[in-house]
């Protein structure tokens, strides 16, 4: 099958815009790009709009709808799966064609997307994060009720000690994970943990990395804590998620060790502005922890950027409503990134991090995951945050919006 997109201006970060181009797509691959006329059975008039790569959100939770324990307790299991259908459409409509899910989605979503059962971004799975007893997302409450959602094929994440983390890493891989996620510090959403404290010890972290690397898998750390970040960097982790309390020395070590940072600036700003539902029993505790994070997060992300840390676009959608994904680009420019750098962090750099050398650019022989927008995002990256400005979305050469 061939599709021709005529009369578009091609936007690739760090390149001059190519005006009045025609893009020929064959099946799921960009076959040719030219200013000359071409023919195809299926022709789309780009109407002099701007064609660019679809975005990759490197930190989402596509099944989640706020991680409220009350909802987890009240809702039947199937609802968590059905929630993923509108969440996926909201994500596609925001211009995101691939996501890296950092916990909650299982193999069923990936298989459903591949089989085109509903419109959804492609997904890289972590299945469920590894959590130490009493750590972030250990959801066994003081009451004795365990609020962790489990079902066949979806392992519980709780583990302690070298033998248990080794087995749990293998269980998560068996369940279909593409990478391993570890809760390496406290967090905002879990009672009785605090973001500044490290979690898991160095032997446990190294065991996880060794087992993951034996299976050619990367390891990612939810981590606000400075000590936790250093433990993970020393253990050989590939990325730090959030990185709230990073300092200059640690940022330099991240550059030296080639550790990426998924800053997730949007989630903290969004929650600080909108808060938690009044019926959330833990709203006051969460708000207090969030205030401490918001104080320093943006400043420390600027510091990491100045030191040359590889920063990738991620939103933590699922903690906040889905479909706001490209608002993250505004926050990335607020810490000092140019529009080119911000766009690159969610396209070609994100693709490279996931292991693709043919994704994230509008280029010949690249995968045709594309978005058509109504103005030049290099002039004003904020236009991408309005989903109405994203006129079309293509995934594997097929129009999905």
mmCIF file of C-alpha atoms in Angstrom:
data_model
loop_
_atom_site.group_PDB
_atom_site.id
_atom_site.type_symbol
_atom_site.label_atom_id
_atom_site.label_comp_id
_atom_site.label_asym_id
_atom_site.label_seq_id
_atom_site.Cartn_x
_atom_site.Cartn_y
_atom_site.Cartn_z
ATOM 1 C CA UNK A 1 0.000 0.000 0.000
ATOM 2 C CA UNK A 2 1.283 3.456 -0.923
ATOM 3 C CA UNK A 3 0.224 6.786 0.567
ATOM 4 C CA UNK A 4 1.401 10.165 -0.669
ATOM 5 C CA UNK A 5 1.371 13.254 1.538
ATOM 6 C CA UNK A 6 1.644 16.269 -0.757
ATOM 7 C CA UNK A 7 2.642 19.867 -0.092
ATOM 8 C CA UNK A 8 4.081 19.775 3.415
ATOM 9 C CA UNK A 9 6.913 21.521 5.209
ATOM 10 C CA UNK A 10 9.164 18.977 6.919
ATOM 11 C CA UNK A 11 10.338 19.689 10.459
ATOM 12 C CA UNK A 12 13.294 17.752 11.855
ATOM 13 C CA UNK A 13 15.139 19.141 14.893
ATOM 14 C CA UNK A 14 18.476 20.830 14.099
ATOM 15 C CA UNK A 15 17.706 20.895 10.350
ATOM 16 C CA UNK A 16 16.479 23.595 8.028
ATOM 17 C CA UNK A 17 12.780 23.227 7.278
ATOM 18 C CA UNK A 18 12.206 21.676 3.843
ATOM 19 C CA UNK A 19 9.296 23.472 2.225
ATOM 20 C CA UNK A 20 6.739 22.210 -0.289
ATOM 21 C CA UNK A 21 7.750 18.573 -0.028
ATOM 22 C CA UNK A 22 5.954 15.392 -1.034
ATOM 23 C CA UNK A 23 6.354 12.292 1.131
ATOM 24 C CA UNK A 24 5.721 8.833 -0.304
ATOM 25 C CA UNK A 25 4.964 6.104 2.233
ATOM 26 C CA UNK A 26 4.998 2.426 1.311
ATOM 27 C CA UNK A 27 3.370 0.234 3.925
ATOM 28 C CA UNK A 28 4.914 1.526 7.175
ATOM 29 C CA UNK A 29 8.112 3.088 5.784
ATOM 30 C CA UNK A 30 8.903 6.483 4.248
ATOM 31 C CA UNK A 31 9.933 5.483 0.741
ATOM 32 C CA UNK A 32 10.804 8.844 -0.777
ATOM 33 C CA UNK A 33 10.822 12.566 0.014
ATOM 34 C CA UNK A 34 10.933 14.993 -2.888
ATOM 35 C CA UNK A 35 9.766 18.360 -4.141
ATOM 36 C CA UNK A 36 8.912 16.645 -7.441
ATOM 37 C CA UNK A 37 5.481 15.260 -8.205
ATOM 38 C CA UNK A 38 4.828 11.624 -7.335
ATOM 39 C CA UNK A 39 1.863 9.298 -7.711
ATOM 40 C CA UNK A 40 0.078 6.973 -5.289
ATOM 41 C CA UNK A 41 -3.373 5.457 -4.942
ATOM 42 C CA UNK A 42 -3.987 7.225 -1.635
ATOM 43 C CA UNK A 43 -3.151 10.968 -1.629
ATOM 44 C CA UNK A 44 -3.343 13.330 1.340
ATOM 45 C CA UNK A 45 -3.162 17.081 0.738
ATOM 46 C CA UNK A 46 -0.908 18.509 3.444
ATOM 47 C CA UNK A 47 -2.139 22.014 2.618
ATOM 48 C CA UNK A 48 1.235 23.631 3.345
ATOM 49 C CA UNK A 49 1.164 22.457 6.980
ATOM 50 C CA UNK A 50 4.118 21.070 8.951
ATOM 51 C CA UNK A 51 5.023 17.379 9.013
ATOM 52 C CA UNK A 52 7.143 15.989 11.818
ATOM 53 C CA UNK A 53 7.795 12.761 13.668
ATOM 54 C CA UNK A 54 5.235 11.417 16.087
ATOM 55 C CA UNK A 55 6.356 11.822 19.680
ATOM 56 C CA UNK A 56 7.592 9.238 22.173
ATOM 57 C CA UNK A 57 6.519 9.757 25.782
ATOM 58 C CA UNK A 58 9.183 8.042 27.859
ATOM 59 C CA UNK A 59 7.186 7.879 31.088
ATOM 60 C CA UNK A 60 3.497 6.983 31.132
ATOM 61 C CA UNK A 61 1.040 4.745 32.971
ATOM 62 C CA UNK A 62 -1.538 4.026 30.294
ATOM 63 C CA UNK A 63 -3.866 1.932 32.510
ATOM 64 C CA UNK A 64 -3.823 4.404 35.386
ATOM 65 C CA UNK A 65 -6.287 7.103 36.305
ATOM 66 C CA UNK A 66 -4.637 8.861 39.214
ATOM 67 C CA UNK A 67 -3.490 5.851 41.281
ATOM 68 C CA UNK A 68 -6.158 6.554 43.888
ATOM 69 C CA UNK A 69 -6.375 3.662 46.328
ATOM 70 C CA UNK A 70 -10.104 4.222 46.852
ATOM 71 C CA UNK A 71 -10.725 3.634 43.136
ATOM 72 C CA UNK A 72 -8.484 0.569 43.094
ATOM 73 C CA UNK A 73 -10.550 -0.862 45.925
ATOM 74 C CA UNK A 74 -13.944 -0.053 44.374
ATOM 75 C CA UNK A 75 -13.411 -0.831 40.711
ATOM 76 C CA UNK A 76 -13.697 -4.304 39.168
ATOM 77 C CA UNK A 77 -10.483 -5.559 37.592
ATOM 78 C CA UNK A 78 -11.692 -5.241 34.004
ATOM 79 C CA UNK A 79 -12.194 -1.497 34.350
ATOM 80 C CA UNK A 80 -8.428 -0.958 34.513
ATOM 81 C CA UNK A 81 -8.156 -2.566 31.068
ATOM 82 C CA UNK A 82 -11.111 -0.667 29.621
ATOM 83 C CA UNK A 83 -9.624 2.605 30.928
ATOM 84 C CA UNK A 84 -6.653 2.022 28.650
ATOM 85 C CA UNK A 85 -8.827 2.382 25.524
ATOM 86 C CA UNK A 86 -9.806 6.065 25.973
ATOM 87 C CA UNK A 87 -6.406 6.818 27.514
ATOM 88 C CA UNK A 88 -4.715 5.442 24.403
ATOM 89 C CA UNK A 89 -6.885 7.532 22.085
ATOM 90 C CA UNK A 90 -6.207 10.676 24.123
ATOM 91 C CA UNK A 91 -2.491 9.961 23.845
ATOM 92 C CA UNK A 92 -2.643 9.439 20.071
ATOM 93 C CA UNK A 93 -4.697 12.621 19.642
ATOM 94 C CA UNK A 94 -1.983 14.507 21.529
ATOM 95 C CA UNK A 95 0.563 13.473 18.873
ATOM 96 C CA UNK A 96 2.236 10.643 20.783
ATOM 97 C CA UNK A 97 2.662 7.484 18.687
ATOM 98 C CA UNK A 98 4.877 5.499 21.094
ATOM 99 C CA UNK A 99 4.948 5.294 24.873
ATOM 100 C CA UNK A 100 7.255 3.790 27.452
ATOM 101 C CA UNK A 101 4.999 2.570 30.211
ATOM 102 C CA UNK A 102 6.609 2.704 33.646
ATOM 103 C CA UNK A 103 4.151 0.470 35.434
ATOM 104 C CA UNK A 104 0.582 -0.870 35.337
ATOM 105 C CA UNK A 105 0.167 -1.893 31.686
ATOM 106 C CA UNK A 106 0.575 -5.566 30.874
ATOM 107 C CA UNK A 107 1.294 -7.608 27.769
ATOM 108 C CA UNK A 108 -2.373 -7.536 26.738
ATOM 109 C CA UNK A 109 -2.104 -3.851 25.777
ATOM 110 C CA UNK A 110 0.944 -4.443 23.616
ATOM 111 C CA UNK A 111 -0.691 -7.373 21.830
ATOM 112 C CA UNK A 112 -3.939 -5.435 21.349
ATOM 113 C CA UNK A 113 -2.064 -2.498 19.829
ATOM 114 C CA UNK A 114 -0.073 -4.742 17.512
ATOM 115 C CA UNK A 115 -3.307 -6.418 16.378
ATOM 116 C CA UNK A 116 -4.999 -3.002 15.892
ATOM 117 C CA UNK A 117 -7.875 -3.892 18.221
ATOM 118 C CA UNK A 118 -8.148 -0.214 19.110
ATOM 119 C CA UNK A 119 -6.261 2.993 18.346
ATOM 120 C CA UNK A 120 -3.255 3.136 20.637
ATOM 121 C CA UNK A 121 0.385 4.167 20.799
ATOM 122 C CA UNK A 122 3.036 1.505 20.464
ATOM 123 C CA UNK A 123 4.294 0.530 23.892
ATOM 124 C CA UNK A 124 7.496 -0.453 25.681
ATOM 125 C CA UNK A 125 6.525 -2.301 28.830
ATOM 126 C CA UNK A 126 7.954 -2.494 32.326
ATOM 127 C CA UNK A 127 4.886 -4.482 33.522
ATOM 128 C CA UNK A 128 5.236 -3.619 37.226
ATOM 129 C CA UNK A 129 8.010 -1.881 39.163
ATOM 130 C CA UNK A 130 10.218 -3.699 41.649
ATOM 131 C CA UNK A 131 9.358 -2.372 45.102
ATOM 132 C CA UNK A 132 10.997 -3.047 48.469
ATOM 133 C CA UNK A 133 8.872 -3.825 51.516
ATOM 134 C CA UNK A 134 7.671 -0.517 52.898
ATOM 135 C CA UNK A 135 8.910 1.349 49.836
ATOM 136 C CA UNK A 136 7.252 3.506 47.205
ATOM 137 C CA UNK A 137 4.295 1.568 45.755
ATOM 138 C CA UNK A 138 4.311 -1.091 48.393
ATOM 139 C CA UNK A 139 0.546 -0.764 48.678
ATOM 140 C CA UNK A 140 0.022 -2.986 51.712
ATOM 141 C CA UNK A 141 -1.528 -0.451 54.070
ATOM 142 C CA UNK A 142 -1.189 -0.306 57.868
ATOM 143 C CA UNK A 143 -4.746 -1.631 57.990
ATOM 144 C CA UNK A 144 -3.471 -4.869 56.498
ATOM 145 C CA UNK A 145 -5.296 -4.380 53.191
ATOM 146 C CA UNK A 146 -3.079 -4.822 50.126
ATOM 147 C CA UNK A 147 -4.159 -2.367 47.401
ATOM 148 C CA UNK A 148 -1.796 -3.666 44.714
ATOM 149 C CA UNK A 149 -3.736 -4.677 41.603
ATOM 150 C CA UNK A 150 -2.829 -8.211 40.560
ATOM 151 C CA UNK A 151 -4.157 -10.731 38.081
ATOM 152 C CA UNK A 152 -2.842 -13.812 36.250
ATOM 153 C CA UNK A 153 0.292 -13.033 34.261
ATOM 154 C CA UNK A 154 0.974 -9.873 36.278
ATOM 155 C CA UNK A 155 3.502 -10.463 39.099
ATOM 156 C CA UNK A 156 3.502 -8.578 42.373
ATOM 157 C CA UNK A 157 6.413 -6.156 42.532
ATOM 158 C CA UNK A 158 7.389 -6.474 46.200
ATOM 159 C CA UNK A 159 10.818 -8.037 46.819
ATOM 160 C CA UNK A 160 13.740 -7.842 49.284
ATOM 161 C CA UNK A 161 17.304 -9.129 49.271
ATOM 162 C CA UNK A 162 19.490 -10.394 46.459
ATOM 163 C CA UNK A 163 17.637 -13.681 45.870
ATOM 164 C CA UNK A 164 14.193 -12.084 45.781
ATOM 165 C CA UNK A 165 15.114 -9.204 43.457
ATOM 166 C CA UNK A 166 16.815 -11.688 41.119
ATOM 167 C CA UNK A 167 13.701 -13.851 40.978
ATOM 168 C CA UNK A 168 11.396 -10.841 40.628
ATOM 169 C CA UNK A 169 13.432 -9.464 37.708
ATOM 170 C CA UNK A 170 13.012 -12.813 35.994
ATOM 171 C CA UNK A 171 9.292 -12.876 36.758
ATOM 172 C CA UNK A 172 8.781 -9.419 35.274
ATOM 173 C CA UNK A 173 10.713 -10.393 32.164
ATOM 174 C CA UNK A 174 8.628 -13.568 31.892
ATOM 175 C CA UNK A 175 5.476 -11.432 32.028
ATOM 176 C CA UNK A 176 6.574 -9.594 28.858
ATOM 177 C CA UNK A 177 8.606 -6.607 30.053
ATOM 178 C CA UNK A 178 10.839 -4.734 27.619
ATOM 179 C CA UNK A 179 12.745 -3.045 30.462
ATOM 180 C CA UNK A 180 12.906 -3.213 34.252
ATOM 181 C CA UNK A 181 11.563 -0.414 36.449
ATOM 182 C CA UNK A 182 12.756 -0.068 40.054
ATOM 183 C CA UNK A 183 11.379 2.168 42.777
ATOM 184 C CA UNK A 184 14.712 3.425 44.106
ATOM 185 C CA UNK A 185 13.402 6.199 46.356
ATOM 186 C CA UNK A 186 10.278 7.213 48.183
ATOM 187 C CA UNK A 187 7.594 9.098 46.306
ATOM 188 C CA UNK A 188 4.624 11.407 46.511
ATOM 189 C CA UNK A 189 1.777 8.951 46.010
ATOM 190 C CA UNK A 190 2.612 6.312 48.625
ATOM 191 C CA UNK A 191 1.897 6.759 52.334
ATOM 192 C CA UNK A 192 4.776 6.356 54.794
ATOM 193 C CA UNK A 193 7.524 6.981 52.228
ATOM 194 C CA UNK A 194 9.342 10.211 51.467
ATOM 195 C CA UNK A 195 11.030 11.251 48.197
ATOM 196 C CA UNK A 196 14.400 12.142 49.728
ATOM 197 C CA UNK A 197 15.121 8.624 51.006
ATOM 198 C CA UNK A 198 16.914 5.968 48.940
ATOM 199 C CA UNK A 199 15.375 2.504 48.597
ATOM 200 C CA UNK A 200 16.971 -0.890 47.882
ATOM 201 C CA UNK A 201 20.634 -1.392 48.754
ATOM 202 C CA UNK A 202 23.553 -1.438 46.342
ATOM 203 C CA UNK A 203 23.783 -5.233 46.167
ATOM 204 C CA UNK A 204 20.099 -5.499 45.313
ATOM 205 C CA UNK A 205 20.356 -2.806 42.633
ATOM 206 C CA UNK A 206 23.437 -4.394 41.060
ATOM 207 C CA UNK A 207 21.751 -7.801 41.023
ATOM 208 C CA UNK A 208 18.795 -6.348 39.128
ATOM 209 C CA UNK A 209 21.062 -4.683 36.570
ATOM 210 C CA UNK A 210 23.194 -7.801 36.031
ATOM 211 C CA UNK A 211 20.135 -9.963 35.403
ATOM 212 C CA UNK A 212 18.562 -7.364 33.102
ATOM 213 C CA UNK A 213 21.756 -6.923 31.098
ATOM 214 C CA UNK A 214 22.015 -10.692 30.665
ATOM 215 C CA UNK A 215 18.714 -10.355 28.797
ATOM 216 C CA UNK A 216 19.691 -7.161 26.920
ATOM 217 C CA UNK A 217 17.247 -5.101 28.987
ATOM 218 C CA UNK A 218 17.700 -1.603 30.382
ATOM 219 C CA UNK A 219 16.881 -0.686 33.958
ATOM 220 C CA UNK A 220 15.076 2.497 34.950
ATOM 221 C CA UNK A 221 14.798 4.062 38.410
ATOM 222 C CA UNK A 222 11.953 6.043 39.850
ATOM 223 C CA UNK A 223 14.200 8.221 41.986
ATOM 224 C CA UNK A 224 13.938 11.629 43.652
ATOM 225 C CA UNK A 225 16.663 10.948 46.225
ATOM 226 C CA UNK A 226 20.238 12.120 45.625
ATOM 227 C CA UNK A 227 21.710 9.090 47.393
ATOM 228 C CA UNK A 228 19.315 6.816 45.514
ATOM 229 C CA UNK A 229 20.378 8.287 42.181
ATOM 230 C CA UNK A 230 24.044 7.723 42.937
ATOM 231 C CA UNK A 231 23.349 4.151 43.998
ATOM 232 C CA UNK A 232 21.543 3.511 40.715
ATOM 233 C CA UNK A 233 24.178 5.199 38.567
ATOM 234 C CA UNK A 234 26.908 3.141 40.244
ATOM 235 C CA UNK A 235 24.848 -0.025 39.739
ATOM 236 C CA UNK A 236 24.586 0.577 35.979
ATOM 237 C CA UNK A 237 21.036 1.883 35.506
ATOM 238 C CA UNK A 238 20.198 3.375 32.085
ATOM 239 C CA UNK A 239 17.819 6.108 33.218
ATOM 240 C CA UNK A 240 16.631 8.091 36.194
ATOM 241 C CA UNK A 241 12.955 9.101 36.266
ATOM 242 C CA UNK A 242 12.150 12.443 37.969
ATOM 243 C CA UNK A 243 15.647 13.087 39.429
ATOM 244 C CA UNK A 244 14.291 15.822 41.697
ATOM 245 C CA UNK A 245 17.248 16.322 44.049
ATOM 246 C CA UNK A 246 20.047 15.884 41.499
ATOM 247 C CA UNK A 247 23.105 18.060 42.114
ATOM 248 C CA UNK A 248 25.899 19.180 39.818
ATOM 249 C CA UNK A 249 28.315 16.400 40.774
ATOM 250 C CA UNK A 250 25.677 13.729 40.195
ATOM 251 C CA UNK A 251 24.678 15.279 36.884
ATOM 252 C CA UNK A 252 28.295 15.126 35.775
ATOM 253 C CA UNK A 253 28.437 11.476 36.781
ATOM 254 C CA UNK A 254 25.284 10.813 34.722
ATOM 255 C CA UNK A 255 27.000 12.289 31.667
ATOM 256 C CA UNK A 256 30.142 10.233 32.310
ATOM 257 C CA UNK A 257 28.148 6.999 32.732
ATOM 258 C CA UNK A 258 25.694 7.751 29.895
ATOM 259 C CA UNK A 259 22.644 7.722 32.172
ATOM 260 C CA UNK A 260 19.586 9.506 30.771
ATOM 261 C CA UNK A 261 17.133 11.615 32.764
ATOM 262 C CA UNK A 262 13.358 11.598 32.213
ATOM 263 C CA UNK A 263 12.516 14.859 33.939
ATOM 264 C CA UNK A 264 8.681 14.583 34.132
ATOM 265 C CA UNK A 265 8.325 18.298 34.859
ATOM 266 C CA UNK A 266 4.670 18.396 33.814
ATOM 267 C CA UNK A 267 3.353 16.032 36.466
ATOM 268 C CA UNK A 268 4.613 18.051 39.419
ATOM 269 C CA UNK A 269 3.480 21.375 37.955
ATOM 270 C CA UNK A 270 0.064 19.950 37.057
ATOM 271 C CA UNK A 271 -0.521 18.469 40.511
ATOM 272 C CA UNK A 272 0.737 21.611 42.238
ATOM 273 C CA UNK A 273 -1.809 23.639 40.272
ATOM 274 C CA UNK A 274 -4.757 21.230 40.379
ATOM 275 C CA UNK A 275 -4.176 19.245 43.561
ATOM 276 C CA UNK A 276 -5.719 15.894 44.493
ATOM 277 C CA UNK A 277 -9.421 15.011 44.755
ATOM 278 C CA UNK A 278 -11.036 16.015 48.042
ATOM 279 C CA UNK A 279 -12.128 12.418 48.597
ATOM 280 C CA UNK A 280 -8.512 11.147 48.400
ATOM 281 C CA UNK A 281 -7.773 10.033 51.962
ATOM 282 C CA UNK A 282 -4.062 10.778 51.479
ATOM 283 C CA UNK A 283 -4.424 14.168 49.736
ATOM 284 C CA UNK A 284 -2.918 16.224 52.579
ATOM 285 C CA UNK A 285 0.149 13.979 52.900
ATOM 286 C CA UNK A 286 0.690 13.933 49.128
ATOM 287 C CA UNK A 287 0.341 17.727 48.895
ATOM 288 C CA UNK A 288 2.942 18.292 51.617
ATOM 289 C CA UNK A 289 5.497 16.073 49.832
ATOM 290 C CA UNK A 290 4.681 17.654 46.468
ATOM 291 C CA UNK A 291 5.406 21.158 47.783
ATOM 292 C CA UNK A 292 8.948 20.105 48.724
ATOM 293 C CA UNK A 293 9.537 18.638 45.272
ATOM 294 C CA UNK A 294 8.170 21.604 43.321
ATOM 295 C CA UNK A 295 10.498 23.959 45.217
ATOM 296 C CA UNK A 296 13.648 22.462 43.709
ATOM 297 C CA UNK A 297 12.708 20.291 40.729
ATOM 298 C CA UNK A 298 12.753 22.885 37.946
ATOM 299 C CA UNK A 299 15.987 24.462 39.223
ATOM 300 C CA UNK A 300 17.734 21.098 39.423
ATOM 301 C CA UNK A 301 16.535 20.071 35.966
ATOM 302 C CA UNK A 302 18.087 23.292 34.639
ATOM 303 C CA UNK A 303 21.324 22.334 36.363
ATOM 304 C CA UNK A 304 21.251 18.865 34.786
ATOM 305 C CA UNK A 305 20.611 20.396 31.374
ATOM 306 C CA UNK A 306 23.542 22.798 31.821
ATOM 307 C CA UNK A 307 25.810 19.846 32.641
ATOM 308 C CA UNK A 308 24.820 18.065 29.427
ATOM 309 C CA UNK A 309 22.668 15.255 30.823
ATOM 310 C CA UNK A 310 20.654 13.488 28.118
ATOM 311 C CA UNK A 311 17.116 14.594 29.029
ATOM 312 C CA UNK A 312 14.190 12.695 27.504
ATOM 313 C CA UNK A 313 10.550 13.752 27.303
ATOM 314 C CA UNK A 314 8.257 11.994 29.776
ATOM 315 C CA UNK A 315 5.070 13.114 31.471
ATOM 316 C CA UNK A 316 3.964 10.564 34.100
ATOM 317 C CA UNK A 317 0.554 10.599 32.435
ATOM 318 C CA UNK A 318 -1.761 8.378 34.406
ATOM 319 C CA UNK A 319 -0.763 10.140 37.593
ATOM 320 C CA UNK A 320 -2.295 13.141 35.820
ATOM 321 C CA UNK A 321 -4.931 12.959 33.055
ATOM 322 C CA UNK A 322 -3.834 11.572 29.703
ATOM 323 C CA UNK A 323 -3.703 13.716 26.573
ATOM 324 C CA UNK A 324 -1.633 16.615 27.907
ATOM 325 C CA UNK A 325 1.630 14.979 26.868
ATOM 326 C CA UNK A 326 3.207 17.673 24.719
ATOM 327 C CA UNK A 327 2.760 20.306 27.411
ATOM 328 C CA UNK A 328 5.992 18.782 28.725
ATOM 329 C CA UNK A 329 7.823 20.517 25.860
ATOM 330 C CA UNK A 330 6.938 23.921 27.325
ATOM 331 C CA UNK A 331 8.469 22.928 30.660
ATOM 332 C CA UNK A 332 11.592 21.632 28.905
ATOM 333 C CA UNK A 333 12.109 24.991 27.200
ATOM 334 C CA UNK A 334 11.568 26.653 30.590
ATOM 335 C CA UNK A 335 14.678 24.871 31.945
ATOM 336 C CA UNK A 336 16.778 26.209 29.051
ATOM 337 C CA UNK A 337 16.236 23.864 26.128
ATOM 338 C CA UNK A 338 15.765 25.267 22.658
ATOM 339 C CA UNK A 339 12.685 24.204 20.692
ATOM 340 C CA UNK A 340 14.930 21.888 18.652
ATOM 341 C CA UNK A 341 16.298 20.259 21.807
ATOM 342 C CA UNK A 342 12.876 19.840 23.390
ATOM 343 C CA UNK A 343 11.400 18.271 20.246
ATOM 344 C CA UNK A 344 14.450 16.047 19.866
ATOM 345 C CA UNK A 345 14.045 14.810 23.457
ATOM 346 C CA UNK A 346 10.648 13.394 22.535
ATOM 347 C CA UNK A 347 11.469 12.151 19.042
ATOM 348 C CA UNK A 348 14.876 11.099 17.743
ATOM 349 C CA UNK A 349 16.680 11.038 21.124
ATOM 350 C CA UNK A 350 13.868 9.058 22.692
ATOM 351 C CA UNK A 351 13.933 6.654 19.735
ATOM 352 C CA UNK A 352 17.684 6.168 20.115
ATOM 353 C CA UNK A 353 17.231 5.470 23.831
ATOM 354 C CA UNK A 354 14.664 2.788 23.006
ATOM 355 C CA UNK A 355 17.086 1.245 20.524
ATOM 356 C CA UNK A 356 15.657 2.440 17.201
ATOM 357 C CA UNK A 357 17.790 3.878 14.417
ATOM 358 C CA UNK A 358 14.854 4.381 12.005
ATOM 359 C CA UNK A 359 12.359 6.284 14.146
ATOM 360 C CA UNK A 360 11.953 9.863 15.345
ATOM 361 C CA UNK A 361 12.671 11.783 12.130
ATOM 362 C CA UNK A 362 10.905 12.458 8.850
ATOM 363 C CA UNK A 363 13.515 10.783 6.714
ATOM 364 C CA UNK A 364 13.748 8.204 3.943
ATOM 365 C CA UNK A 365 13.668 4.582 5.205
ATOM 366 C CA UNK A 366 12.313 5.694 8.588
ATOM 367 C CA UNK A 367 9.096 4.363 10.108
ATOM 368 C CA UNK A 368 6.095 6.479 9.097
ATOM 369 C CA UNK A 369 4.966 7.521 12.581
ATOM 370 C CA UNK A 370 4.142 11.130 11.782
ATOM 371 C CA UNK A 371 2.089 14.130 12.848
ATOM 372 C CA UNK A 372 0.833 17.040 10.758
ATOM 373 C CA UNK A 373 0.575 20.350 12.617
ATOM 374 C CA UNK A 374 -0.833 23.689 11.532
ATOM 375 C CA UNK A 375 2.152 25.930 12.290
ATOM 376 C CA UNK A 376 5.896 25.800 12.775
ATOM 377 C CA UNK A 377 6.708 24.369 16.241
ATOM 378 C CA UNK A 378 10.297 25.604 16.013
ATOM 379 C CA UNK A 379 8.931 29.160 16.194
ATOM 380 C CA UNK A 380 6.703 28.354 19.166
ATOM 381 C CA UNK A 381 6.850 24.872 20.676
ATOM 382 C CA UNK A 382 3.784 25.586 22.804
ATOM 383 C CA UNK A 383 1.505 25.151 19.771
ATOM 384 C CA UNK A 384 2.062 21.401 20.151
ATOM 385 C CA UNK A 385 0.392 21.449 23.585
ATOM 386 C CA UNK A 386 -2.976 22.228 21.962
ATOM 387 C CA UNK A 387 -4.292 18.995 20.488
ATOM 388 C CA UNK A 388 -6.444 20.957 18.016
ATOM 389 C CA UNK A 389 -3.224 22.100 16.325
ATOM 390 C CA UNK A 390 -2.312 18.483 15.600
ATOM 391 C CA UNK A 391 -4.311 17.946 12.437
ATOM 392 C CA UNK A 392 -3.384 14.367 11.601
ATOM 393 C CA UNK A 393 -1.510 11.508 13.238
ATOM 394 C CA UNK A 394 -0.073 8.598 11.271
ATOM 395 C CA UNK A 395 1.198 5.380 12.783
ATOM 396 C CA UNK A 396 2.986 2.825 10.594
ATOM 397 C CA UNK A 397 1.743 4.785 7.579
ATOM 398 C CA UNK A 398 -1.944 4.630 8.591
ATOM 399 C CA UNK A 399 -3.978 7.675 9.581
ATOM 400 C CA UNK A 400 -5.149 7.226 13.189
ATOM 401 C CA UNK A 401 -6.339 10.800 13.768
#
